[in-house]
XYZ file of C-alpha atoms in Angstrom:
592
model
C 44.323 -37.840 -1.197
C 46.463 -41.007 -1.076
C 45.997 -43.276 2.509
C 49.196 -44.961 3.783
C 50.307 -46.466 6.337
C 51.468 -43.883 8.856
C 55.058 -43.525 10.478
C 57.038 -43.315 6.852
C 59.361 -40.354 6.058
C 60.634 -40.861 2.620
C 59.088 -42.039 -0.449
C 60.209 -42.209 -4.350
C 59.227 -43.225 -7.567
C 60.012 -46.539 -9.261
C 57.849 -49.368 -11.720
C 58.117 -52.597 -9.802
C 55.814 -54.523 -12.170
C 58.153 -53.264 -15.502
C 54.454 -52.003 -16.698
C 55.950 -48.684 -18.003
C 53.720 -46.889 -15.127
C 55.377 -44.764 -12.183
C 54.564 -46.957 -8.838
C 55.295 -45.589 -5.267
C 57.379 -46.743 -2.419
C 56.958 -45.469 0.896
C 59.547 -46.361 3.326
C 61.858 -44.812 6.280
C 59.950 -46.172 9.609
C 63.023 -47.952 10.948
C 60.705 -50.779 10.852
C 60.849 -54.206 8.886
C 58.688 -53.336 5.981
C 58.507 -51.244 3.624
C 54.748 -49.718 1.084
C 53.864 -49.969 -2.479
C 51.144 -47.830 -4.398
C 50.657 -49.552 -7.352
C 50.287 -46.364 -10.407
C 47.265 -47.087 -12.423
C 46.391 -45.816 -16.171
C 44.277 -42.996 -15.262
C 46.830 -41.376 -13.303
C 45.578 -42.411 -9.862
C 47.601 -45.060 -7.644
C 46.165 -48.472 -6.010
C 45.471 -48.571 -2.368
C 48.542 -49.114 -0.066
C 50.194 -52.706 -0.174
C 52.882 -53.106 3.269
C 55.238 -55.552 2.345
C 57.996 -57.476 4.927
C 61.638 -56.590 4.216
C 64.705 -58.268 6.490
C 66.148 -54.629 7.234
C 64.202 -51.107 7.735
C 64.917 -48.874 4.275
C 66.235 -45.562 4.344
C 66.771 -45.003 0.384
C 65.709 -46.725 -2.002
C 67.235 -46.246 -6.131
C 66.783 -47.875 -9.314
C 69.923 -48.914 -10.046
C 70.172 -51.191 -13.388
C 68.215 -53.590 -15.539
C 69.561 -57.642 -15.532
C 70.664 -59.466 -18.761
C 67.469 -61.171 -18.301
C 65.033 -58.079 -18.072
C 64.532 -57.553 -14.355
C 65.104 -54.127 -12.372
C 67.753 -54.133 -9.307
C 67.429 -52.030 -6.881
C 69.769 -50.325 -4.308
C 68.655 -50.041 -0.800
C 70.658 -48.283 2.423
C 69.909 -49.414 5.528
C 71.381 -46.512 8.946
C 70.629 -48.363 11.675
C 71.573 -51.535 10.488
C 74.913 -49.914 8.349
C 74.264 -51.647 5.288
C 73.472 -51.429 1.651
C 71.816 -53.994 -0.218
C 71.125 -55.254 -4.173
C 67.326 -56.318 -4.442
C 64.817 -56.843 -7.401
C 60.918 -57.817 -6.783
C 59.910 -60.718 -7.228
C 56.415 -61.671 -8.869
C 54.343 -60.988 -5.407
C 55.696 -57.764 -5.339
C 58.106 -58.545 -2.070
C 61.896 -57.485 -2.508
C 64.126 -60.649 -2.513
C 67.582 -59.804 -1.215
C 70.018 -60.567 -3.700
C 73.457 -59.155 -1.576
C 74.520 -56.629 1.123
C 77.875 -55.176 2.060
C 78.083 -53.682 5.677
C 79.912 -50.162 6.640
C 81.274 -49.041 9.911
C 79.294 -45.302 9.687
C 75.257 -45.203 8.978
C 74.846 -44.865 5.492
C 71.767 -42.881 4.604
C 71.508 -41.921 0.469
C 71.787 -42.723 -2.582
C 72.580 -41.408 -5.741
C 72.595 -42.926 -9.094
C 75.392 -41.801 -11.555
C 77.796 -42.499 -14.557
C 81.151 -42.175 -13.316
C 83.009 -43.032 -16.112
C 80.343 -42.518 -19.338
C 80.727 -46.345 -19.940
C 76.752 -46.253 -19.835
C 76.734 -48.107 -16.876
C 75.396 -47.013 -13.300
C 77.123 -46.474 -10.242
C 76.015 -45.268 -6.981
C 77.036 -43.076 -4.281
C 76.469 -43.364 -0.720
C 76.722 -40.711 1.764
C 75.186 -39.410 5.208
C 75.265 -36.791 8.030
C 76.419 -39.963 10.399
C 78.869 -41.519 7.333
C 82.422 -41.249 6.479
C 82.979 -39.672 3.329
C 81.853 -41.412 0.234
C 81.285 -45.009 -1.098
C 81.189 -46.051 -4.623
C 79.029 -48.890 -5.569
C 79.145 -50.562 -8.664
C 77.422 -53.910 -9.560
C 78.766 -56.829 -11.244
C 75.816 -59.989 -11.591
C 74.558 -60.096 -8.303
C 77.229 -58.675 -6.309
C 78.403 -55.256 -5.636
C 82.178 -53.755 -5.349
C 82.445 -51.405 -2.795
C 85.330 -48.454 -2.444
C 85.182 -45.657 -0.316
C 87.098 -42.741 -0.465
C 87.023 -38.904 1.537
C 86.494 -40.710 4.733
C 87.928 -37.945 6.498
C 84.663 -35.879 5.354
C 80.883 -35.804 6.497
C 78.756 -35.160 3.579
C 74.674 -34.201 3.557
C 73.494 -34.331 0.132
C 75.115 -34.360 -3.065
C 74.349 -32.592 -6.538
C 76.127 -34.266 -10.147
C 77.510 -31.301 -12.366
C 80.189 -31.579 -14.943
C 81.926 -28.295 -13.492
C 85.299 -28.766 -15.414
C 83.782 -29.889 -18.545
C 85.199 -33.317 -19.698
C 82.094 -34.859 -20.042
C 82.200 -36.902 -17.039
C 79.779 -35.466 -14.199
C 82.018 -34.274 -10.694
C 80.161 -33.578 -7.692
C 78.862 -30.709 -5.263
C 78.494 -31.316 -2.167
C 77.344 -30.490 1.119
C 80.444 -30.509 3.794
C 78.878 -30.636 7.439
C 81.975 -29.730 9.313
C 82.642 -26.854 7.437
C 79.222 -25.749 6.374
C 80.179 -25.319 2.649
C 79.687 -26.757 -0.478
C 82.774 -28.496 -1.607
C 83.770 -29.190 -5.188
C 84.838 -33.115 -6.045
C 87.069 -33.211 -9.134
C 85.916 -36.693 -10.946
C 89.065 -38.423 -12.647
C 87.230 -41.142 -13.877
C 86.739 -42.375 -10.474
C 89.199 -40.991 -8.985
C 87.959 -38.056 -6.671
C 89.761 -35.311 -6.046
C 88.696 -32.334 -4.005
C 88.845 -28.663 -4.895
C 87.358 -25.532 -4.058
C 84.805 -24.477 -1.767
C 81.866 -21.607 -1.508
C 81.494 -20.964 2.512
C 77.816 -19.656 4.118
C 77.189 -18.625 7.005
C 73.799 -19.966 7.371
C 73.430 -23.437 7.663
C 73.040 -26.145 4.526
C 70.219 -28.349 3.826
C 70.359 -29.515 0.353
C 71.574 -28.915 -2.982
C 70.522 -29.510 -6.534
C 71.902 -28.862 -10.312
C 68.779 -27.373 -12.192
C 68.399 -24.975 -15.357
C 67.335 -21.845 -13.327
C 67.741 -18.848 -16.006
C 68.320 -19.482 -20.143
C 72.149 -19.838 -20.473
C 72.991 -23.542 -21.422
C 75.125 -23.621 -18.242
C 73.278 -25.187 -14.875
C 73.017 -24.078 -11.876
C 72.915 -25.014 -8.189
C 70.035 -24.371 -5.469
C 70.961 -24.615 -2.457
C 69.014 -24.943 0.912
C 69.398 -22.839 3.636
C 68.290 -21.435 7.038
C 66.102 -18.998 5.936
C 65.214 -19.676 2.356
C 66.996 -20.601 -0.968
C 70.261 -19.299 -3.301
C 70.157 -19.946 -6.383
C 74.182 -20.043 -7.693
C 73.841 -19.315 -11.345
C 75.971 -21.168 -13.675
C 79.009 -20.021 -16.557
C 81.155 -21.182 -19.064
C 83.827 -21.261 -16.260
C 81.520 -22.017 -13.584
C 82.455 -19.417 -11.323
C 79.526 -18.817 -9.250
C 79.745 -15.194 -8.676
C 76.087 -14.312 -9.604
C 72.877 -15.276 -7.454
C 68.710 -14.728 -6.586
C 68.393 -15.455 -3.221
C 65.164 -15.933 -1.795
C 64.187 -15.327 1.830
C 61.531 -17.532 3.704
C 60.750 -17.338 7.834
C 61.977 -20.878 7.990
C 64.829 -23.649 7.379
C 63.550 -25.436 4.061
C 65.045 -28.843 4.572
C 63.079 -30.148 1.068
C 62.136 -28.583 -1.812
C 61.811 -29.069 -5.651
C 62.291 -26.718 -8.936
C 60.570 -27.550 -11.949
C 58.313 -25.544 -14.565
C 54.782 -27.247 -12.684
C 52.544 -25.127 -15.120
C 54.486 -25.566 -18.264
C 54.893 -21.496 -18.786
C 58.655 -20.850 -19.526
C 59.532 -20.240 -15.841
C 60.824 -21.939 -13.320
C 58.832 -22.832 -10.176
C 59.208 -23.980 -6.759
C 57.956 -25.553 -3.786
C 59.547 -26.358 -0.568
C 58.629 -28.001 2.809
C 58.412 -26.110 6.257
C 58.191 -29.413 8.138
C 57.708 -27.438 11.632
C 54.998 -25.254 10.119
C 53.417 -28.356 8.714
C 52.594 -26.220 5.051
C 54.342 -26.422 1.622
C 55.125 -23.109 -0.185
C 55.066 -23.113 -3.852
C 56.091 -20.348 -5.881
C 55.005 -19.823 -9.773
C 55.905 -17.800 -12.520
C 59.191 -15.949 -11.214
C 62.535 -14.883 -11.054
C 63.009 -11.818 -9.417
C 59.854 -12.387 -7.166
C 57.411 -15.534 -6.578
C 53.528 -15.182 -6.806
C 53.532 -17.921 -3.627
C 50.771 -20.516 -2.749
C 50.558 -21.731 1.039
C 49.260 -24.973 1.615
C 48.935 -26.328 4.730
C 49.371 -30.161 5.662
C 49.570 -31.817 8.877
C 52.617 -33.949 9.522
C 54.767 -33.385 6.109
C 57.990 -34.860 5.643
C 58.684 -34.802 2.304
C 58.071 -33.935 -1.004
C 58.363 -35.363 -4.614
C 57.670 -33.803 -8.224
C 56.320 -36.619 -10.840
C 56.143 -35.541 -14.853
C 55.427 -38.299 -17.148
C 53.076 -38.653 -20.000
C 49.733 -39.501 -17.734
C 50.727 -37.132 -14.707
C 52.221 -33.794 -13.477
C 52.331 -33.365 -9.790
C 53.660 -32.216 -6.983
C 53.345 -35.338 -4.014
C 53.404 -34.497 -0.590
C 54.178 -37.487 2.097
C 52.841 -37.120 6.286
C 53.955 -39.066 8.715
C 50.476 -39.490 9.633
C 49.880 -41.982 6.751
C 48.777 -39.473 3.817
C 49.804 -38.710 0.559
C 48.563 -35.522 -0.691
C 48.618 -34.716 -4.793
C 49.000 -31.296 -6.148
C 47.967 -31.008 -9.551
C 48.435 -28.847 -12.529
C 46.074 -27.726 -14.579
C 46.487 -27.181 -19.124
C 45.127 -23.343 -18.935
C 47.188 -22.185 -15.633
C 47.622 -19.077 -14.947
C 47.696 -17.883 -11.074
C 45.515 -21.025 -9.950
C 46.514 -24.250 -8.147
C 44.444 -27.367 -8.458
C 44.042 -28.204 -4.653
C 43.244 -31.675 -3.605
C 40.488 -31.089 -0.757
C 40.730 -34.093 1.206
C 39.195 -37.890 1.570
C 35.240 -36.811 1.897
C 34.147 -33.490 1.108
C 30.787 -32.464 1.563
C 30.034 -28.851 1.511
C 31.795 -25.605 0.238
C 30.978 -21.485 1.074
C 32.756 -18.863 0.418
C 33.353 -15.921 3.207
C 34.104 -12.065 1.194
C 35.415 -9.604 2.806
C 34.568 -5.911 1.769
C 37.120 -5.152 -0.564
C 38.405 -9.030 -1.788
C 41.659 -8.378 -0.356
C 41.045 -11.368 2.420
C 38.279 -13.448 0.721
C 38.132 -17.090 2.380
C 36.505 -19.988 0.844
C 35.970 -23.282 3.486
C 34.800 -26.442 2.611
C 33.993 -29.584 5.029
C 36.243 -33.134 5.021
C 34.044 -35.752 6.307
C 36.588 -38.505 6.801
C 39.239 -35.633 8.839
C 36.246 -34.343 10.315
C 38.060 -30.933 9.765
C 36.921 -27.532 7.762
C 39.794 -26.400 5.615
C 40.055 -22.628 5.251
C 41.780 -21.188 1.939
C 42.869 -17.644 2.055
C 42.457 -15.551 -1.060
C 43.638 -11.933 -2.000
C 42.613 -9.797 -4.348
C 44.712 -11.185 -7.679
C 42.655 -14.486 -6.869
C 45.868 -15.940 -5.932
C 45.389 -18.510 -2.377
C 47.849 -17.411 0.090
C 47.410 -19.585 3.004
C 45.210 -22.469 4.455
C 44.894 -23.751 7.516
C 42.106 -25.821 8.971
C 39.509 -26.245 12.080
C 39.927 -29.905 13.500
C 36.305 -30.549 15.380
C 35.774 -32.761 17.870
C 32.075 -34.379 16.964
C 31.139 -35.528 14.042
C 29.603 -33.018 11.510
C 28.196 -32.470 8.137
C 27.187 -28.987 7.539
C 28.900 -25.820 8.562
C 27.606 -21.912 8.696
C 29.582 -18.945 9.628
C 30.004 -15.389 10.272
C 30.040 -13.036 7.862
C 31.264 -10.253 10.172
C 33.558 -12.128 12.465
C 35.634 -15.080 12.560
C 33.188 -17.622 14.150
C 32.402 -21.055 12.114
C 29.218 -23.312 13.991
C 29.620 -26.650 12.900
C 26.371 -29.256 13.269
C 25.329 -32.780 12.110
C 21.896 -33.008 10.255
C 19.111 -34.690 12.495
C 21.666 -34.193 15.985
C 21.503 -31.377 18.689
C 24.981 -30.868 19.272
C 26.368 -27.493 18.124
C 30.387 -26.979 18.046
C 31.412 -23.229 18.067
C 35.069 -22.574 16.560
C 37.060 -19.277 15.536
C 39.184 -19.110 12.603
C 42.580 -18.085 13.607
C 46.078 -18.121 11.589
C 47.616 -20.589 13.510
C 46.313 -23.593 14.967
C 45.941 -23.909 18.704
C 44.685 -26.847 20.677
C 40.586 -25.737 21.910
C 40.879 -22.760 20.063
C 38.013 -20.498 21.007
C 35.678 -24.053 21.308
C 32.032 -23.745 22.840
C 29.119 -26.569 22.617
C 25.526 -25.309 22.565
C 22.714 -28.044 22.396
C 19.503 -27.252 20.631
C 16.037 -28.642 22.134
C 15.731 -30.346 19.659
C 17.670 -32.200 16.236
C 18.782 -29.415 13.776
C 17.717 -29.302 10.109
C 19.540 -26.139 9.398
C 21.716 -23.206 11.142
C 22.087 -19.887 9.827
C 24.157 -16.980 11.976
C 23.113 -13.103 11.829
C 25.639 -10.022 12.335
C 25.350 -10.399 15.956
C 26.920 -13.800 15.765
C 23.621 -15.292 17.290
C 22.357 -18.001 15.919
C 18.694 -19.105 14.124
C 18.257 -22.660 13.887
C 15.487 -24.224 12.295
C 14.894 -27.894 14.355
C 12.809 -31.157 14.139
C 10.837 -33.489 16.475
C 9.720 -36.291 14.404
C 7.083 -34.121 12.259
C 6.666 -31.261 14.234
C 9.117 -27.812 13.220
C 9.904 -25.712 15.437
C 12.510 -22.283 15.257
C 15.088 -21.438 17.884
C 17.222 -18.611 18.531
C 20.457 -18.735 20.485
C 21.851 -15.101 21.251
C 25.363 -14.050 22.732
C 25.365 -12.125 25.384
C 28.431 -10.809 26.921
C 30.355 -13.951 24.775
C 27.838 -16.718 26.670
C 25.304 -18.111 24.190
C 22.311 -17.974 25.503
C 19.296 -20.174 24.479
C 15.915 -19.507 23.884
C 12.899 -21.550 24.297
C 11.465 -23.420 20.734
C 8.302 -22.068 18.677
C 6.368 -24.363 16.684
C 6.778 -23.225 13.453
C 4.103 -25.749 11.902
C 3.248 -29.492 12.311
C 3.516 -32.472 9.680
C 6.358 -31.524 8.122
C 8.233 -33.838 5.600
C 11.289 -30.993 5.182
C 12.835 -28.257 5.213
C 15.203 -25.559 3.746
C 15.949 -22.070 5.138
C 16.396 -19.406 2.673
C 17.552 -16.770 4.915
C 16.924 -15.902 8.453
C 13.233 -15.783 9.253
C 12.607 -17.068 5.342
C 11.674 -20.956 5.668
C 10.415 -23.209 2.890
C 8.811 -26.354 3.173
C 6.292 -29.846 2.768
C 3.839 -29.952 5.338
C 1.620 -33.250 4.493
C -1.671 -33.803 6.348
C -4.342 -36.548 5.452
C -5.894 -34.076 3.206
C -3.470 -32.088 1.116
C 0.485 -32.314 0.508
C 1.231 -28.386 0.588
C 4.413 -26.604 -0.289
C 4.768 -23.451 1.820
C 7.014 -20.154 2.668
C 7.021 -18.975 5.909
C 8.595 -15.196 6.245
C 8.687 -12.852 8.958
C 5.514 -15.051 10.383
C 3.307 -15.113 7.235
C 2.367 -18.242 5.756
C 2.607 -18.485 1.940
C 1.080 -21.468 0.464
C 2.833 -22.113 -3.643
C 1.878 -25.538 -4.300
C -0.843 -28.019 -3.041
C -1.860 -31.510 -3.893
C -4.432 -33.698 -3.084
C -3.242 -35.574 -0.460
C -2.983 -40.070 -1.583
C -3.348 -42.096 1.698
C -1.630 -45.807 0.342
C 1.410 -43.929 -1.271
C 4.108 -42.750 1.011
C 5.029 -39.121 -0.614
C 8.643 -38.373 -1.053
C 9.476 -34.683 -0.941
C 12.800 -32.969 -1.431
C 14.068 -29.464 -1.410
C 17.096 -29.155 -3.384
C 17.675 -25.703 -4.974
C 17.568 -22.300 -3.608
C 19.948 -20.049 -6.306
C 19.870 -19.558 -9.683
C 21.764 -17.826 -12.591
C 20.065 -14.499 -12.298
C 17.859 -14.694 -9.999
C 17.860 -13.697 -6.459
C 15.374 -16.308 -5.107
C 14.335 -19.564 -7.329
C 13.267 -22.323 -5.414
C 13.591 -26.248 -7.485
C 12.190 -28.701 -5.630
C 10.507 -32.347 -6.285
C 7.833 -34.378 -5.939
C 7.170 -38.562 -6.016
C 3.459 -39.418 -5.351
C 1.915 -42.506 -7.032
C 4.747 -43.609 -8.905
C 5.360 -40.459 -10.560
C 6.876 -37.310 -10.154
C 7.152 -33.683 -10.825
C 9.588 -30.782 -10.835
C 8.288 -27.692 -9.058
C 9.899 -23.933 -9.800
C 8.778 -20.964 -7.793
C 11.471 -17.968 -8.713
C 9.087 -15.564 -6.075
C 6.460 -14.603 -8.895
C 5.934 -17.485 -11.187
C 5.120 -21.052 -10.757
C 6.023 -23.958 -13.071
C 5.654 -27.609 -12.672
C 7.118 -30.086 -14.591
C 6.586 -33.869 -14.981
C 8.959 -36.657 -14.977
C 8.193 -39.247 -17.947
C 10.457 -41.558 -16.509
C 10.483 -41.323 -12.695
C 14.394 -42.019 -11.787
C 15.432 -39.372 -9.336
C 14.576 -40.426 -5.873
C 16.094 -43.902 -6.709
C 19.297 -42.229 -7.480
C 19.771 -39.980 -4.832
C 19.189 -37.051 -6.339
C 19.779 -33.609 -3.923
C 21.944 -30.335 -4.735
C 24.552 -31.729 -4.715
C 24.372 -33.558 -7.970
C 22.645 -31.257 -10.514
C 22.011 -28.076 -12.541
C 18.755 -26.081 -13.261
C 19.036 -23.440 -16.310
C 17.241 -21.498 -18.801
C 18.338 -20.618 -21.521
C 17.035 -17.296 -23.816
C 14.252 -19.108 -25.115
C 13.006 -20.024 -21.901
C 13.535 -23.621 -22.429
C 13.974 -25.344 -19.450
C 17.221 -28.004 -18.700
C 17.592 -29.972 -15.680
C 21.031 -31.719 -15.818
């Protein structure tokens, strides 16, 4: 995850320093300014950098490269009707270098070769601008001509339909909901046929969809995406058209796993989820992923990256990644903070689930996964107090989320669409929880702590009220705590006497390790392990007393300790979070 400033729509990909890496712009906030994201070597990009610009952006192109080495830049402006030449100057801040006003809102830009001199020009056009303008540069100034003003254009797509070598132009006519075909006479534009639809347009684009050497266009619509394959006359009689529940206003094709086909992912900006579908042609295997407040979308190939980049309004940039050995799987990025992961299976693994925590969205994201292992959807649990651990139902759709050492439990329900106090309860606990585990009832068995003292409480629903039961002291001078299962508790209990390590289950007290207990050295005492390769209980858990320590293994039968030559694991925070236990066929023991 990426934080920017929030309120942007647009963003692109440029190199303002000239240091051969992809940088990001963020702009279209109608506001003064526009954000950088300076790319870095190891693929990642710099925190967010608002800069002051004289008019609010809403495109933003590469154009050409100065005599004396510097980048200019085109910029439109709708609100103020403008266009712009600019270049950054060694702050990173855009210095205006000239502007040429229009009497319609201008809105994009495309880069092209009109006249394969080598030499850009660029096109401006809008849903709110009269036909076309032609910009080409000369020093610092720019030569404007329009031409088609008598048309209303939405996006445009470059494609050398008539085959002189010179890209024409496809493009999107709003009045007559078509895509219209621009003859290119070496600047002179002449228009020629059309294709009609009867759903409305969204965007176009020239890609290389099936194996011919011919391109074709995709094309946007209300309710999904036609691909128009290409021929040596460019007819456009054959098509794939694929249907969606939605109007896909962005979207992207590219080969994102490097596997022969082509791929795709597109926005649903009122569902607030991309869709991207791999490895097809005739059918998609498809991917939902779900992300609040998406506006558009970007794919970035270069030689330290391969992405997909999501923008939302709400100040977030969200990176998709592939992975070298993908097949059916989807690298997903999981959010700013996450701190625990679990994995809900349903009977048959047609509906498995797998959630996972966000600290800084304060959110649980649920993935959906069917049976091919393929996620299908994801949606995600906003909570309303703070938490850090999470348990749910394994019968039901019921998720309990808690903070360590706090009393406040937040009940939610996972449900397929998000709806404001969705199914929300609060239940508070006598007294601060240590750990929450729910039965097949849905009640739940929380193990709590007053200062020293443990204690076990039980909250049952009745007729959907949760109802709570009074505490039972479990034991006294406890240091802490892990539940193994429901009525299965493990634990340091440290008296002037002794430090003991004990298993309480069903009521019975089990007593697996005991030391003698050292009065002037504070004991440090740490559960961190309750799984194992297989093994259906194995406990790992450590020990710091006098300046050293020990590793302690109970797998239910056996016992093992295991001293530390070099105490070092308390000092760096060591939990289960941030290590693996294994042994290997000749029972040789690794901790890494």
């Amino acid at each position: 995850m990426i934080n920017t400033y929030p309120g942007n729509s647009k963003f692109s990909f440029i190199d303002f320093n000239q240091d051969g890496i992809d940088d990001i712009i963020v702009f279209g906030n109608q506001e003064k300014n526009f954000v950088l994201h300076q790319g870095l070597p190891d693929s990642t990009f710099a925190p967010a950098e608002k800069k002051f610009f004289f008019f609010p952006i809403d495109d933003f192109k590469w154009l050409t490269t100065s005599n004396n080495g510097s980048n200019y830049y085109l910029f439109v402006s709708r609100n103020k009707r403008l266009a712009g030449l600019v270049s950054f100057t060694s702050n990173s801040s855009l210095q205006l270098l000239f502007k040429t006003e229009f009497n319609s809102y201008p809105q994009s830009i495309d880069i092209i070769d009109l006249n394969g001199d080598m030499k850009n020009e660029a096109i401006i056009y809008g849903p709110n601008f009269n036909g076309l303008a032609i910009i080409q540069n000369n020093g610092y100034r720019l030569k404007v001509k329009t031409l088609l003003e008598q048309n209303v254009f939405r996006e445009i797509a470059q494609l050398d339909f008539n085959q002189d070598g010179i890209d024409d132009l496809v493009a999107i006519d709003i009045m007559n909901n078509s895509l219209k075909f621009i003859e290119n006479f070496s600047e002179d534009f002449v228009e020629g046929r059309e294709i009609s639809f009867d759903a409305q347009l969204s965007s176009v684009k020239k890609i290389f969809f099936d194996d011919d050497e011919f391109a074709d266009l995709a094309v946007a619509k209300e309710g999904g995406i036609e691909i128009l394959l290409g021929d040596s006359v460019y007819s456009f009689t054959e098509n794939y058209v694929y249907n969606f529940n939605f109007f896909p206003e962005s979207f992207e094709f590219d080969d994102f796993n490097n596997n022969g086909f082509k791929d795709i992912a597109l926005i649903n900006k009122i569902g607030n989820e991309i869709i991207v579908g791999l490895n097809g042609k005739d059918s998609y295997n498809s991917i939902l992923y779900h992300f609040d407040g998406i506006v558009d979308l970007k794919y970035l190939k270069n030689a330290n990256i391969n992405a997909l980049l999501l923008l939302s309004k709400k100040g977030k940039i969200e990176k998709l990644n592939k992975q070298k050995k993908w097949n059916r799987s989807f690298t997903y990025s999981i959010g700013g903070k996450p701190n625990k992961i679990g994995i809900k299976r349903s009977i048959d693994g047609s509906d498995d689930k797998i959630l996972f925590t966000d600290l800084k969205e304060n959110d649980i994201s649920i993935l959906y996964k069917n049976k091919k292992g393929d996620f299908t959807r994801i949606i995600k649990e906003k909570f309303i107090n703070p938490i850090t651990d999470f348990s749910f139902s394994r019968k039901t759709n019921l998720i309990a989320g808690y903070s360590v050492n706090n009393r406040l439990i937040e009940i939610r329900a996972i449900v397929t669409k998000q709806k404001a106090n969705a199914n929300q309860n609060f239940i508070y606990t006598a007294y601060p929880i240590e750990k929450l585990l729910i039965d097949s009832t849905d009640s739940f068995y929380t193990l709590l702590k007053s200062k020293t003292n443990l204690f076990f409480q039980k909250i049952s629903l009745d007729s959907g009220q949760y109802k709570t039961k009074p505490p039972v002291l479990l034991d006294t001078s406890v240091t802490s705590v892990m539940a193994n299962g429901i009525n299965d508790f493990y634990y340091w209990q440290k008296t002037n006497e002794a430090v003991k390590f004990l298993n309480k289950k069903e009521n019975l007290s089990n007593e697996i390790f005991s030391f003698t207990s050292q009065e002037k050295d504070k004991i440090k005492t740490i559960i961190v392990d309750k799984e194992r390769k297989n093994k259906s209980e194995s406990i790992l858990t450590l020990i710091h007393q006098n300046g050293k320590e020990e590793l302690l293994f109970f797998d239910g039968l056996s016992k093992r300790r295991f001293k530390i030559k070099s105490p070092f694991l308390f000092d760096n925070n060591f939990d289960s979070s941030n290590f693996w236990y294994n042994v290997n066929k000749n029972k040789e023991h690794f901790l890494f």
